[in-house]
CSV table of C-alpha atoms in Angstrom, one decimal:
chain,number,residue,atom,x,y,z
A,1,MET,CA,-32.3,-3.7,-240.2
A,2,ALA,CA,-34.2,-6.6,-238.7
A,3,PRO,CA,-32.3,-9.9,-238.1
A,4,THR,CA,-32.8,-12.8,-240.5
A,5,LEU,CA,-35.1,-15.5,-239.1
A,6,ALA,CA,-34.5,-19.2,-239.1
A,7,LEU,CA,-36.3,-22.3,-237.8
A,8,LYS,CA,-35.8,-22.8,-234.1
A,9,PRO,CA,-33.5,-25.9,-233.8
A,10,GLY,CA,-35.3,-29.1,-233.3
A,11,THR,CA,-38.6,-27.8,-234.7
A,12,ALA,CA,-38.4,-28.8,-238.4
A,13,TRP,CA,-41.0,-31.2,-239.8
A,14,THR,CA,-38.3,-33.8,-240.3
A,15,ASP,CA,-37.4,-33.5,-236.6
A,16,ALA,CA,-41.1,-33.9,-235.6
A,17,TRP,CA,-41.5,-36.9,-238.0
A,18,GLN,CA,-38.5,-38.7,-236.7
A,19,ARG,CA,-39.7,-38.2,-233.1
A,20,ALA,CA,-43.1,-39.6,-234.0
A,21,LEU,CA,-41.4,-42.7,-235.7
A,22,THR,CA,-39.5,-43.3,-232.5
A,23,VAL,CA,-42.4,-42.8,-230.1
A,24,ALA,CA,-45.0,-44.9,-232.1
A,25,PRO,CA,-43.2,-47.1,-234.7
A,26,GLU,CA,-46.4,-49.2,-234.9
A,27,ALA,CA,-48.3,-46.3,-236.4
A,28,PHE,CA,-45.7,-44.6,-238.7
A,29,ARG,CA,-43.8,-46.3,-241.5
A,30,ASP,CA,-41.0,-44.6,-243.3
A,31,ASP,CA,-42.7,-41.6,-244.9
A,32,ARG,CA,-46.4,-42.5,-244.3
A,33,VAL,CA,-48.9,-43.1,-241.6
A,34,LEU,CA,-51.1,-46.1,-241.2
A,35,ASN,CA,-54.8,-46.6,-240.5
A,36,LEU,CA,-56.0,-48.1,-237.2
A,37,TRP,CA,-58.8,-50.6,-237.3
A,38,ALA,CA,-59.6,-54.1,-236.0
A,39,GLY,CA,-57.3,-53.3,-233.1
A,40,SER,CA,-54.1,-52.9,-235.1
A,41,TRP,CA,-52.3,-50.6,-237.5
A,42,GLN,CA,-53.0,-51.5,-241.2
A,43,PRO,CA,-50.9,-50.6,-244.2
A,44,ASP,CA,-53.9,-50.3,-246.4
A,45,GLY,CA,-55.1,-47.1,-248.1
A,46,HIS,CA,-53.8,-44.9,-250.9
A,47,SER,CA,-51.6,-42.2,-249.5
A,48,LEU,CA,-52.0,-38.7,-251.0
A,49,PRO,CA,-49.4,-36.0,-251.0
A,50,ALA,CA,-49.8,-33.1,-248.5
A,51,THR,CA,-48.2,-29.8,-247.8
A,52,SER,CA,-47.9,-27.7,-244.6
A,53,PRO,CA,-49.7,-24.4,-244.5
A,54,VAL,CA,-46.7,-23.0,-242.6
A,55,ASP,CA,-44.4,-22.8,-245.6
A,56,GLY,CA,-45.7,-25.1,-248.3
A,57,SER,CA,-43.2,-27.9,-247.6
A,58,SER,CA,-44.2,-31.6,-247.9
A,59,ILE,CA,-45.6,-33.4,-244.9
A,60,ALA,CA,-47.3,-36.8,-244.5
A,61,GLY,CA,-50.6,-37.2,-246.4
A,62,PRO,CA,-53.7,-39.3,-245.5
A,63,PRO,CA,-53.8,-43.0,-246.3
A,64,ARG,CA,-57.3,-42.9,-247.8
A,65,LEU,CA,-59.4,-46.0,-247.6
A,66,ASP,CA,-62.2,-47.0,-250.0
A,67,SER,CA,-65.8,-47.7,-248.9
A,68,ALA,CA,-65.3,-51.5,-248.7
A,69,ALA,CA,-62.4,-51.2,-246.2
A,70,ALA,CA,-64.3,-48.6,-244.2
A,71,GLU,CA,-67.2,-51.0,-243.9
A,72,GLN,CA,-64.8,-53.7,-242.6
A,73,ALA,CA,-63.4,-51.2,-240.1
A,74,VAL,CA,-66.9,-50.4,-238.8
A,75,ARG,CA,-67.8,-54.1,-238.4
A,76,ALA,CA,-64.5,-54.7,-236.5
A,77,SER,CA,-65.3,-51.7,-234.3
A,78,LEU,CA,-68.7,-53.3,-233.4
A,79,ASP,CA,-66.9,-56.4,-232.3
A,80,GLN,CA,-64.7,-54.3,-230.1
A,81,HIS,CA,-67.7,-52.4,-228.8
A,82,ARG,CA,-69.5,-55.6,-227.7
A,83,ASP,CA,-66.5,-56.5,-225.5
A,84,TRP,CA,-65.7,-53.0,-224.2
A,85,ARG,CA,-69.2,-52.2,-223.1
A,86,HIS,CA,-68.9,-54.9,-220.5
A,87,VAL,CA,-65.5,-53.8,-219.1
A,88,PRO,CA,-66.2,-52.5,-215.6
A,89,LEU,CA,-66.1,-48.7,-215.1
A,90,PRO,CA,-63.1,-48.7,-212.7
A,91,GLU,CA,-61.0,-50.5,-215.4
A,92,ARG,CA,-62.2,-48.2,-218.1
A,93,ARG,CA,-61.3,-45.2,-215.9
A,94,ALA,CA,-57.8,-46.6,-215.2
A,95,ARG,CA,-57.1,-47.2,-218.9
A,96,VAL,CA,-58.3,-43.7,-220.0
A,97,GLY,CA,-56.2,-42.2,-217.1
A,98,ALA,CA,-53.1,-44.0,-218.4
A,99,ALA,CA,-53.8,-42.8,-221.9
A,100,LEU,CA,-54.0,-39.2,-220.6
A,101,ASP,CA,-50.7,-39.6,-218.8
A,102,ALA,CA,-49.1,-40.8,-222.1
A,103,LEU,CA,-50.6,-37.8,-224.0
A,104,ALA,CA,-49.3,-35.4,-221.4
A,105,GLU,CA,-45.9,-37.0,-221.6
A,106,HIS,CA,-45.7,-36.3,-225.3
A,107,ARG,CA,-47.4,-32.9,-225.1
A,108,GLU,CA,-44.6,-31.0,-227.0
A,109,LEU,CA,-44.4,-33.5,-229.9
A,110,LEU,CA,-48.2,-33.5,-230.3
A,111,SER,CA,-48.1,-29.6,-230.3
A,112,LEU,CA,-45.3,-29.5,-232.8
A,113,LEU,CA,-47.2,-31.7,-235.2
A,114,LEU,CA,-50.2,-29.4,-234.9
A,115,VAL,CA,-48.0,-26.4,-235.8
A,116,TRP,CA,-46.9,-28.0,-239.0
A,117,GLU,CA,-50.1,-29.7,-240.0
A,118,ILE,CA,-52.7,-27.0,-239.2
A,119,GLY,CA,-50.5,-23.9,-238.7
A,120,LYS,CA,-51.3,-23.3,-235.0
A,121,PRO,CA,-48.9,-20.9,-233.2
A,122,TRP,CA,-47.0,-22.7,-230.4
A,123,ARG,CA,-49.1,-21.3,-227.6
A,124,LEU,CA,-52.4,-22.3,-229.1
A,125,ALA,CA,-51.1,-25.8,-230.1
A,126,GLN,CA,-50.1,-26.5,-226.6
A,127,ALA,CA,-53.4,-25.2,-225.3
A,128,ASP,CA,-55.2,-27.6,-227.6
A,129,VAL,CA,-53.4,-30.6,-226.1
A,130,ASP,CA,-53.8,-29.3,-222.6
A,131,ARG,CA,-57.5,-28.8,-222.9
A,132,ALA,CA,-58.0,-32.3,-224.2
A,133,VAL,CA,-56.0,-33.9,-221.3
A,134,ASP,CA,-57.4,-31.6,-218.5
A,135,GLY,CA,-60.9,-31.8,-219.8
A,136,VAL,CA,-61.0,-35.6,-219.9
A,137,ARG,CA,-59.4,-35.8,-216.4
A,138,TRP,CA,-62.5,-33.9,-215.1
A,139,TYR,CA,-64.7,-36.6,-216.6
A,140,LEU,CA,-62.6,-39.2,-214.8
A,141,GLU,CA,-63.6,-37.6,-211.5
A,142,HIS,CA,-67.3,-37.4,-212.3
A,143,ILE,CA,-68.1,-40.3,-214.5
A,144,ASP,CA,-69.6,-42.4,-211.7
A,145,THR,CA,-72.6,-40.1,-211.2
A,146,MET,CA,-72.9,-39.3,-214.9
A,147,THR,CA,-73.3,-43.0,-215.9
A,148,GLU,CA,-75.5,-44.0,-212.9
A,149,GLY,CA,-78.5,-45.9,-214.3
A,150,ARG,CA,-77.2,-45.7,-217.8
A,151,SER,CA,-75.6,-48.1,-220.3
A,152,PRO,CA,-73.4,-47.8,-223.4
A,153,LEU,CA,-75.0,-47.6,-226.8
A,154,ALA,CA,-75.7,-50.7,-228.9
A,155,GLY,CA,-72.9,-49.8,-231.3
A,156,PRO,CA,-69.8,-47.6,-231.5
A,157,VAL,CA,-69.7,-43.8,-231.8
A,158,SER,CA,-68.6,-42.4,-235.2
A,159,ASN,CA,-66.7,-39.1,-235.1
A,160,ILE,CA,-66.3,-36.8,-238.1
A,161,ALA,CA,-64.7,-33.5,-237.1
A,162,SER,CA,-63.1,-30.5,-238.7
A,163,TRP,CA,-59.3,-30.0,-238.6
A,164,ASN,CA,-59.0,-26.9,-236.3
A,165,TYR,CA,-59.1,-28.6,-232.9
A,166,PRO,CA,-57.9,-32.2,-233.3
A,167,MET,CA,-57.1,-32.7,-229.6
A,168,SER,CA,-59.4,-30.5,-227.5
A,169,VAL,CA,-62.5,-31.4,-229.6
A,170,LEU,CA,-61.9,-34.7,-231.4
A,171,VAL,CA,-59.6,-36.6,-229.0
A,172,HIS,CA,-61.5,-35.2,-226.0
A,173,ALA,CA,-64.8,-36.5,-227.4
A,174,MET,CA,-63.4,-39.9,-228.3
A,175,LEU,CA,-62.0,-40.5,-224.8
A,176,VAL,CA,-65.2,-39.4,-223.0
A,177,GLN,CA,-67.2,-41.7,-225.4
A,178,ALA,CA,-64.8,-44.6,-224.6
A,179,LEU,CA,-65.0,-43.8,-220.9
A,180,ALA,CA,-68.7,-44.1,-221.1
A,181,GLY,CA,-68.4,-47.6,-222.5
A,182,ASN,CA,-68.3,-47.2,-226.2
A,183,ALA,CA,-65.9,-48.2,-228.9
A,184,VAL,CA,-65.1,-45.1,-231.0
A,185,ILE,CA,-64.3,-44.5,-234.6
A,186,ALA,CA,-62.8,-41.3,-236.1
A,187,LYS,CA,-62.2,-40.1,-239.6
A,188,THR,CA,-59.0,-37.9,-239.9
A,189,PRO,CA,-60.0,-34.4,-241.1
A,190,THR,CA,-59.4,-33.9,-244.8
A,191,ASP,CA,-57.4,-30.7,-244.4
A,192,GLY,CA,-55.0,-31.5,-241.5
A,193,GLY,CA,-54.1,-33.1,-238.2
A,194,LEU,CA,-53.3,-36.5,-239.5
A,195,ALA,CA,-50.0,-37.2,-237.8
A,196,CYS,CA,-51.0,-35.6,-234.5
A,197,LEU,CA,-54.2,-37.7,-234.4
A,198,THR,CA,-52.2,-40.8,-235.4
A,199,LEU,CA,-49.8,-40.3,-232.6
A,200,ALA,CA,-52.6,-39.6,-230.1
A,201,CYS,CA,-54.5,-42.7,-231.1
A,202,ALA,CA,-51.3,-44.9,-230.9
A,203,LEU,CA,-50.9,-43.8,-227.3
A,204,ILE,CA,-54.5,-44.4,-226.5
A,205,ARG,CA,-54.6,-47.8,-228.3
A,206,ARG,CA,-51.7,-49.0,-226.2
A,207,GLU,CA,-53.9,-48.9,-223.1
A,208,GLY,CA,-56.4,-51.3,-224.7
A,209,ILE,CA,-59.0,-48.6,-225.5
A,210,PRO,CA,-61.0,-49.6,-228.6
A,211,VAL,CA,-60.3,-46.7,-231.0
A,212,THR,CA,-60.4,-46.8,-234.8
A,213,LEU,CA,-58.8,-44.1,-236.9
A,214,VAL,CA,-59.3,-44.0,-240.7
A,215,SER,CA,-58.6,-41.7,-243.6
A,216,GLY,CA,-60.7,-41.1,-246.7
A,217,SER,CA,-63.0,-38.7,-248.5
A,218,GLY,CA,-66.3,-38.0,-246.9
A,219,SER,CA,-68.2,-39.2,-250.0
A,220,GLU,CA,-66.4,-42.5,-250.0
A,221,LEU,CA,-66.6,-43.2,-246.2
A,222,SER,CA,-70.0,-41.6,-245.3
A,223,GLY,CA,-71.9,-44.8,-246.1
A,224,ALA,CA,-69.9,-46.7,-243.5
A,225,LEU,CA,-69.4,-44.0,-240.9
A,226,VAL,CA,-72.9,-42.4,-241.0
A,227,ARG,CA,-75.4,-44.9,-242.5
A,228,SER,CA,-74.0,-48.2,-241.3
A,229,PRO,CA,-76.5,-50.0,-239.0
A,230,GLU,CA,-73.6,-50.9,-236.7
A,231,ILE,CA,-73.1,-47.2,-235.7
A,232,GLY,CA,-74.7,-46.3,-232.5
A,233,CYS,CA,-74.2,-42.5,-232.7
A,234,VAL,CA,-72.8,-40.0,-235.2
A,235,SER,CA,-70.8,-37.0,-233.8
A,236,PHE,CA,-70.1,-34.3,-236.4
A,237,VAL,CA,-68.3,-30.9,-236.3
A,238,GLY,CA,-68.0,-29.0,-239.6
A,239,GLY,CA,-69.8,-27.0,-242.3
A,240,ARG,CA,-73.5,-26.7,-242.9
A,241,ASP,CA,-73.5,-28.3,-246.4
A,242,THR,CA,-72.0,-31.6,-245.2
A,243,GLY,CA,-73.8,-31.4,-241.9
A,244,ALA,CA,-77.2,-31.0,-243.7
A,245,ARG,CA,-76.5,-34.2,-245.6
A,246,ILE,CA,-75.6,-36.1,-242.5
A,247,ALA,CA,-78.6,-34.7,-240.6
A,248,THR,CA,-80.9,-36.0,-243.3
A,249,ALA,CA,-79.3,-39.4,-243.2
A,250,VAL,CA,-79.3,-39.8,-239.4
A,251,THR,CA,-82.9,-38.4,-239.0
A,252,ASP,CA,-84.2,-40.9,-241.7
A,253,LEU,CA,-82.4,-43.7,-239.9
A,254,GLY,CA,-83.5,-42.6,-236.4
A,255,LYS,CA,-79.9,-42.7,-235.3
A,256,ARG,CA,-78.5,-40.9,-232.3
A,257,HIS,CA,-76.6,-37.7,-233.4
A,258,ILE,CA,-74.6,-34.7,-232.3
A,259,LEU,CA,-74.1,-32.3,-235.2
A,260,GLU,CA,-72.2,-29.0,-234.6
A,261,GLN,CA,-72.3,-26.9,-237.7
A,262,GLU,CA,-71.1,-23.4,-238.7
A,263,GLY,CA,-73.0,-20.3,-237.9
A,264,LEU,CA,-72.3,-16.5,-238.2
A,265,ASN,CA,-71.5,-15.5,-234.6
A,266,THR,CA,-72.2,-11.8,-234.2
A,267,TRP,CA,-71.2,-9.0,-231.8
A,268,GLY,CA,-73.9,-6.3,-231.4
A,269,VAL,CA,-73.2,-2.7,-230.2
A,270,TRP,CA,-76.2,-0.7,-229.0
A,271,ASN,CA,-76.3,2.3,-226.6
A,272,HIS,CA,-72.8,1.4,-225.5
A,273,THR,CA,-70.0,3.6,-224.1
A,274,ASP,CA,-67.4,1.3,-222.6
A,275,TRP,CA,-65.1,1.4,-225.5
A,276,SER,CA,-62.0,0.4,-223.6
A,277,ALA,CA,-63.5,-3.0,-222.8
A,278,LEU,CA,-64.4,-3.5,-226.5
A,279,SER,CA,-60.9,-2.5,-227.6
A,280,ALA,CA,-59.3,-4.9,-225.1
A,281,ALA,CA,-61.4,-7.8,-226.5
A,282,ILE,CA,-60.6,-7.3,-230.2
A,283,PRO,CA,-57.1,-8.9,-230.3
A,284,LYS,CA,-58.3,-11.9,-228.4
A,285,LEU,CA,-61.0,-12.5,-231.0
A,286,PHE,CA,-58.3,-13.1,-233.6
A,287,ASP,CA,-56.8,-16.1,-231.9
A,288,TYR,CA,-56.0,-18.7,-234.6
A,289,GLY,CA,-57.1,-16.3,-237.3
A,290,LYS,CA,-60.8,-16.7,-236.3
A,291,GLN,CA,-60.6,-20.4,-237.5
A,292,ARG,CA,-62.9,-21.4,-234.7
A,293,CYS,CA,-66.6,-22.3,-234.4
A,294,THR,CA,-67.0,-19.6,-231.7
A,295,ALA,CA,-65.2,-16.8,-233.6
A,296,TYR,CA,-66.8,-13.4,-234.0
A,297,PRO,CA,-66.5,-12.2,-237.6
A,298,ARG,CA,-69.5,-9.8,-237.6
A,299,PHE,CA,-70.0,-6.6,-235.7
A,300,VAL,CA,-73.5,-5.0,-235.9
A,301,VAL,CA,-73.1,-1.4,-234.8
A,302,GLN,CA,-75.5,1.4,-234.0
A,303,ARG,CA,-74.8,4.0,-236.7
A,304,SER,CA,-74.7,6.9,-234.2
A,305,ALA,CA,-71.8,5.1,-232.4
A,306,PHE,CA,-69.8,4.2,-235.5
A,307,ASP,CA,-67.1,6.8,-235.0
A,308,ALA,CA,-66.5,5.7,-231.4
A,309,PHE,CA,-66.5,2.1,-232.5
A,310,LEU,CA,-63.8,2.8,-235.1
A,311,ALA,CA,-61.7,4.7,-232.6
A,312,ALA,CA,-61.8,1.6,-230.4
A,313,TYR,CA,-61.5,-1.1,-233.1
A,314,LEU,CA,-58.9,0.2,-235.5
A,315,PRO,CA,-55.9,0.6,-233.0
A,316,ALA,CA,-56.7,-2.9,-231.6
A,317,VAL,CA,-56.9,-4.7,-234.9
A,318,GLY,CA,-53.6,-3.0,-235.9
A,319,GLN,CA,-51.9,-4.8,-233.0
A,320,ILE,CA,-52.6,-8.3,-234.4
A,321,ARG,CA,-49.4,-10.4,-234.9
A,322,THR,CA,-49.1,-13.0,-237.6
A,323,GLY,CA,-46.1,-14.8,-239.0
A,324,HIS,CA,-44.2,-18.0,-239.2
A,325,PRO,CA,-44.9,-19.9,-236.0
A,326,LEU,CA,-41.5,-21.5,-235.6
A,327,ALA,CA,-39.1,-18.7,-236.9
A,328,VAL,CA,-36.7,-17.1,-234.5
A,329,ALA,CA,-33.8,-14.6,-234.8
A,330,ASP,CA,-31.6,-16.5,-232.4
A,331,PRO,CA,-31.6,-20.2,-231.6
A,332,ALA,CA,-32.0,-19.4,-227.9
A,333,ASP,CA,-35.1,-17.3,-228.5
A,334,PRO,CA,-38.5,-18.6,-227.4
A,335,LEU,CA,-41.0,-19.3,-230.2
A,336,PRO,CA,-42.8,-16.2,-231.3
A,337,GLU,CA,-46.0,-15.0,-229.6
A,338,LEU,CA,-48.5,-14.8,-232.4
A,339,ASP,CA,-52.2,-14.3,-232.6
A,340,PHE,CA,-52.3,-16.6,-235.7
A,341,GLY,CA,-50.0,-18.0,-238.3
A,342,PRO,CA,-51.2,-19.3,-241.7
A,343,LEU,CA,-54.8,-20.3,-242.6
A,344,ILE,CA,-55.4,-24.0,-243.1
A,345,ASN,CA,-54.2,-23.8,-246.7
A,346,ALA,CA,-53.4,-21.4,-249.6
A,347,ALA,CA,-56.8,-22.2,-251.2
A,348,LYS,CA,-58.6,-20.8,-248.2
A,349,ALA,CA,-56.5,-17.6,-248.1
A,350,LYS,CA,-57.2,-17.1,-251.9
A,351,GLU,CA,-60.9,-17.8,-251.4
A,352,LEU,CA,-61.3,-15.2,-248.7
A,353,GLY,CA,-59.3,-12.7,-250.7
A,354,GLU,CA,-61.6,-13.2,-253.7
A,355,HIS,CA,-64.7,-12.9,-251.5
A,356,ALA,CA,-63.4,-9.6,-250.1
A,357,ALA,CA,-62.5,-8.2,-253.5
A,358,GLU,CA,-66.0,-9.1,-254.8
A,359,ALA,CA,-67.7,-7.5,-251.8
A,360,VAL,CA,-65.8,-4.3,-252.4
A,361,GLU,CA,-66.7,-4.3,-256.1
A,362,ARG,CA,-70.4,-4.5,-255.0
A,363,GLY,CA,-70.1,-1.6,-252.6
A,364,ALA,CA,-68.4,-2.8,-249.3
A,365,VAL,CA,-66.0,-0.3,-247.9
A,366,PRO,CA,-62.6,-1.4,-246.7
A,367,LEU,CA,-62.0,-0.2,-243.1
A,368,PHE,CA,-58.8,-1.9,-242.4
A,369,ARG,CA,-56.4,-3.9,-244.6
A,370,GLY,CA,-53.4,-5.4,-242.8
A,371,THR,CA,-50.1,-6.4,-244.4
A,372,LEU,CA,-47.8,-9.3,-243.8
A,373,ASP,CA,-44.6,-8.1,-242.1
A,374,PRO,CA,-41.6,-9.7,-244.0
A,375,ASP,CA,-39.6,-9.6,-240.7
A,376,ARG,CA,-41.8,-12.3,-239.3
A,377,PHE,CA,-41.1,-14.9,-242.0
A,378,LEU,CA,-38.2,-16.9,-243.2
A,379,PRO,CA,-36.3,-15.5,-246.2
A,380,GLY,CA,-38.1,-16.5,-249.4
A,381,GLN,CA,-40.6,-18.8,-247.8
A,382,ASP,CA,-44.0,-19.5,-249.3
A,383,THR,CA,-46.6,-17.3,-247.7
A,384,SER,CA,-49.5,-18.2,-249.9
A,385,ALA,CA,-51.5,-19.5,-246.9
A,386,TYR,CA,-51.2,-16.3,-244.9
A,387,LEU,CA,-53.8,-13.6,-244.8
A,388,ALA,CA,-53.5,-10.4,-242.8
A,389,PRO,CA,-56.6,-9.1,-241.0
A,390,LEU,CA,-59.2,-7.4,-243.2
A,391,THR,CA,-62.3,-5.5,-242.2
A,392,LEU,CA,-65.1,-4.5,-244.5
A,393,LEU,CA,-68.1,-2.1,-243.9
A,394,ASN,CA,-71.5,-3.1,-245.0
A,395,PRO,CA,-70.9,-6.1,-247.3
A,396,PRO,CA,-73.7,-6.6,-249.8
A,397,THR,CA,-76.3,-9.1,-248.9
A,398,SER,CA,-75.4,-11.1,-252.1
A,399,SER,CA,-71.9,-11.6,-250.7
A,400,PRO,CA,-70.9,-14.9,-248.9
A,401,LEU,CA,-69.3,-12.6,-246.3
A,402,TYR,CA,-72.8,-11.4,-245.3
A,403,HIS,CA,-74.5,-14.7,-244.6
A,404,ALA,CA,-71.7,-17.3,-244.1
A,405,GLU,CA,-69.0,-17.7,-241.5
A,406,PRO,CA,-65.7,-16.8,-243.3
A,407,PHE,CA,-63.5,-19.0,-241.0
A,408,GLY,CA,-60.6,-16.6,-241.4
A,409,PRO,CA,-59.4,-13.2,-240.3
A,410,VAL,CA,-62.0,-11.2,-242.2
A,411,ASP,CA,-64.3,-9.0,-240.1
A,412,THR,CA,-67.5,-7.3,-241.4
A,413,VAL,CA,-69.3,-4.4,-239.9
A,414,VAL,CA,-73.0,-3.7,-240.5
A,415,LEU,CA,-74.5,-0.4,-239.4
A,416,VAL,CA,-78.1,-0.2,-238.1
A,417,ASP,CA,-80.5,2.4,-236.9
A,418,THR,CA,-83.1,0.6,-235.0
A,419,GLU,CA,-83.3,-2.3,-232.6
A,420,ALA,CA,-85.3,-4.3,-235.2
A,421,GLU,CA,-82.4,-3.8,-237.7
A,422,LEU,CA,-79.9,-4.8,-235.0
A,423,LEU,CA,-81.7,-8.1,-234.3
A,424,ALA,CA,-82.2,-8.9,-238.0
A,425,ALA,CA,-78.5,-8.4,-238.8
A,426,MET,CA,-77.4,-10.4,-235.8
A,427,ASN,CA,-79.7,-13.3,-236.9
A,428,ALA,CA,-78.6,-13.2,-240.5
A,429,SER,CA,-77.4,-16.8,-240.6
A,430,GLY,CA,-80.5,-18.3,-239.1
A,431,GLY,CA,-78.9,-19.6,-235.9
A,432,ALA,CA,-75.5,-19.5,-234.3
A,433,LEU,CA,-73.5,-21.0,-231.4
A,434,VAL,CA,-72.5,-17.7,-229.6
A,435,ALA,CA,-73.2,-14.0,-229.7
A,436,THR,CA,-72.4,-10.9,-227.7
A,437,LEU,CA,-74.3,-7.7,-227.1
A,438,SER,CA,-72.4,-4.7,-225.8
A,439,THR,CA,-74.9,-2.3,-224.2
A,440,ASP,CA,-74.6,-0.1,-221.1
A,441,THR,CA,-77.9,-1.1,-219.4
A,442,PRO,CA,-78.7,-4.5,-218.1
A,443,GLU,CA,-82.4,-3.8,-218.9
A,444,THR,CA,-81.6,-3.4,-222.6
A,445,PHE,CA,-79.5,-6.6,-222.6
A,446,THR,CA,-82.3,-8.5,-220.8
A,447,ARG,CA,-84.9,-7.4,-223.3
A,448,LEU,CA,-82.9,-8.0,-226.5
A,449,ALA,CA,-80.8,-11.0,-225.7
A,450,PRO,CA,-83.7,-13.6,-225.9
A,451,GLN,CA,-84.4,-12.4,-229.5
A,452,ILE,CA,-80.8,-13.2,-230.6
A,453,ARG,CA,-80.7,-16.6,-232.2
A,454,ALA,CA,-77.5,-17.9,-230.6
A,455,PHE,CA,-77.1,-20.6,-227.9
A,456,LYS,CA,-74.8,-18.6,-225.7
A,457,ILE,CA,-75.0,-14.8,-225.4
A,458,GLY,CA,-72.4,-12.6,-223.6
A,459,HIS,CA,-73.0,-9.2,-222.2
A,460,GLY,CA,-70.1,-7.2,-223.5
A,461,ALA,CA,-67.8,-10.2,-223.4
A,462,PRO,CA,-67.2,-13.1,-225.7
A,463,ARG,CA,-68.6,-16.6,-225.1
A,464,SER,CA,-66.7,-19.8,-225.8
A,465,ARG,CA,-67.5,-23.4,-226.5
A,466,GLY,CA,-67.0,-24.2,-222.9
A,467,ASP,CA,-65.6,-27.2,-221.1
A,468,ARG,CA,-66.6,-29.7,-218.5
A,469,GLU,CA,-70.0,-29.0,-217.0
A,470,GLU,CA,-70.8,-26.1,-219.3
A,471,LEU,CA,-73.7,-26.8,-221.6
A,472,PHE,CA,-73.1,-26.3,-225.3
A,473,GLY,CA,-75.2,-26.4,-228.4
A,474,GLY,CA,-76.7,-24.2,-231.1
A,475,PHE,CA,-79.8,-22.8,-232.7
A,476,GLY,CA,-81.2,-23.3,-236.2
A,477,ALA,CA,-78.9,-24.7,-238.8
A,478,SER,CA,-75.9,-24.3,-236.5
A,479,TRP,CA,-76.7,-27.5,-234.5
A,480,ARG,CA,-78.7,-30.7,-234.8
A,481,GLY,CA,-79.3,-33.4,-232.3
A,482,ALA,CA,-78.2,-33.7,-228.7
A,483,PHE,CA,-76.7,-30.9,-226.7
A,484,VAL,CA,-73.4,-31.7,-225.0
A,485,GLY,CA,-71.2,-30.6,-222.0
A,486,GLY,CA,-70.8,-32.2,-218.6
A,487,GLU,CA,-73.3,-35.0,-218.0
A,488,LEU,CA,-75.1,-34.2,-221.3
A,489,LEU,CA,-72.0,-35.2,-223.2
A,490,VAL,CA,-72.1,-38.6,-221.5
A,491,HIS,CA,-75.9,-38.9,-221.8
A,492,ALA,CA,-75.6,-38.2,-225.6
A,493,VAL,CA,-73.6,-41.4,-226.0
A,494,THR,CA,-75.4,-43.7,-223.4
A,495,GLU,CA,-78.8,-45.2,-223.0
A,496,GLY,CA,-81.0,-43.9,-220.2
A,497,PRO,CA,-84.4,-44.8,-218.8
A,498,ALA,CA,-87.0,-46.0,-221.3
A,499,GLY,CA,-88.7,-43.0,-223.1
A,500,GLU,CA,-85.9,-40.6,-222.2
A,501,ARG,CA,-85.8,-37.5,-224.3
A,502,LEU,CA,-82.4,-35.9,-224.7
A,503,PRO,CA,-82.2,-32.2,-224.6
A,504,GLY,CA,-81.1,-30.7,-227.9
A,505,ASN,CA,-82.0,-29.0,-231.1
A,506,PHE,CA,-84.0,-31.8,-232.9
A,507,PRO,CA,-86.3,-31.2,-235.8
A,508,GLU,CA,-89.4,-31.9,-233.7
A,509,TYR,CA,-88.6,-29.6,-230.8
A,510,GLN,CA,-86.1,-27.3,-229.3
A,511,LEU,CA,-85.0,-26.7,-225.7
A,512,MET,CA,-84.1,-23.2,-224.8
A,513,PRO,CA,-80.8,-23.0,-222.8
């Protein structure tokens, strides 16, 4: 009989909350968080209830502002921007470096908040914090050459990002933007990351860096954060529907923009025999339940190799570990090693389950259906946000699982007979961030890869978003505006020589990577 699990001592939400109150009393008040604008923490906004995806327990909810307050916050940020853009680069570098030291000092608390707020397993939560800190330190070393001959924008940078990487995507971007001489504004993601971002911004603000952090619905705040004339650039990470609306707005206004949107990243298998390499890659692809912009939820497989593919895929997907991220059998045990914990909320788990059931009703064939192991959860806990891996063969083209990114642990497999069918199936979403083609011959890869509509294409290995000097962007509807990475991330939020044309995926032209 398996031992009964319990929360590891010191990891409860109440423990994390009390630690946050102690570390940053200016940003947390009793049972709520505050908004940060005009250089100080404001008690405005209407707080909403929130629950943790880990077990359904109550956690701090967002203090949502209305549009009028958001407009005030943007105007105050512009005032900060006008002062900050004249701060000498050595001083900006010193302040950002001090903020990074503070973030590193509170790494464990930031990580624990991420576990409770967005369900990241401990290993991945720590990695999110580490990537933010280490990534910005690289920019500290290279910012001199990246900003040579350039100047900050005329107004602050507005950041609207999804909930899945609060530190390594959102905080990382904010600090690089500030290092380049801009005041920065961020909206807390609707679905999670509020307390972690609040703590991070409190530590950053203490170093005199002009950051603004506000909560509110996208519809209520978009007028201020996207359309406001004070905003110098809009940086967005999220879904295509919201991204399309923002793209229309910023294009009409002629505003600088970086819009990373969802795309169906695909893994093609054609004339391939190295099945051990594919099998070894499968578990890694399930990190964080495929709730990543560079996840691979679609395999496009040559029909004649389908039996060999299954022989490699099924044992690997059967090894995936999911469960409560903070549950241990003995207080002295380390936190569990998991591939993923809950999805972002119970509604998402329910939605994916319904999409899968509908696809099966219309002809998709279940290839693998995982189960939740009760020995990996607390006795009687709410598991409504958890979904075990699921794999479907040939989803109907009418299914959302065929065209859209599921953003969860649901794989689909599409069988093809010709190279033309392979390419059509790999390009089903009209543009993606990453793709991979597993094929034995370099000649086949060289011939087919340019026809795959993804920004980064791996040969038998996954591609990632990348860090530091690595270029990142997307094709089609997966990206709009300036490409980023290394100096291009800095160039996207600074002014260069007159007539400069930023490389990116703009409506009027595209630059091939």
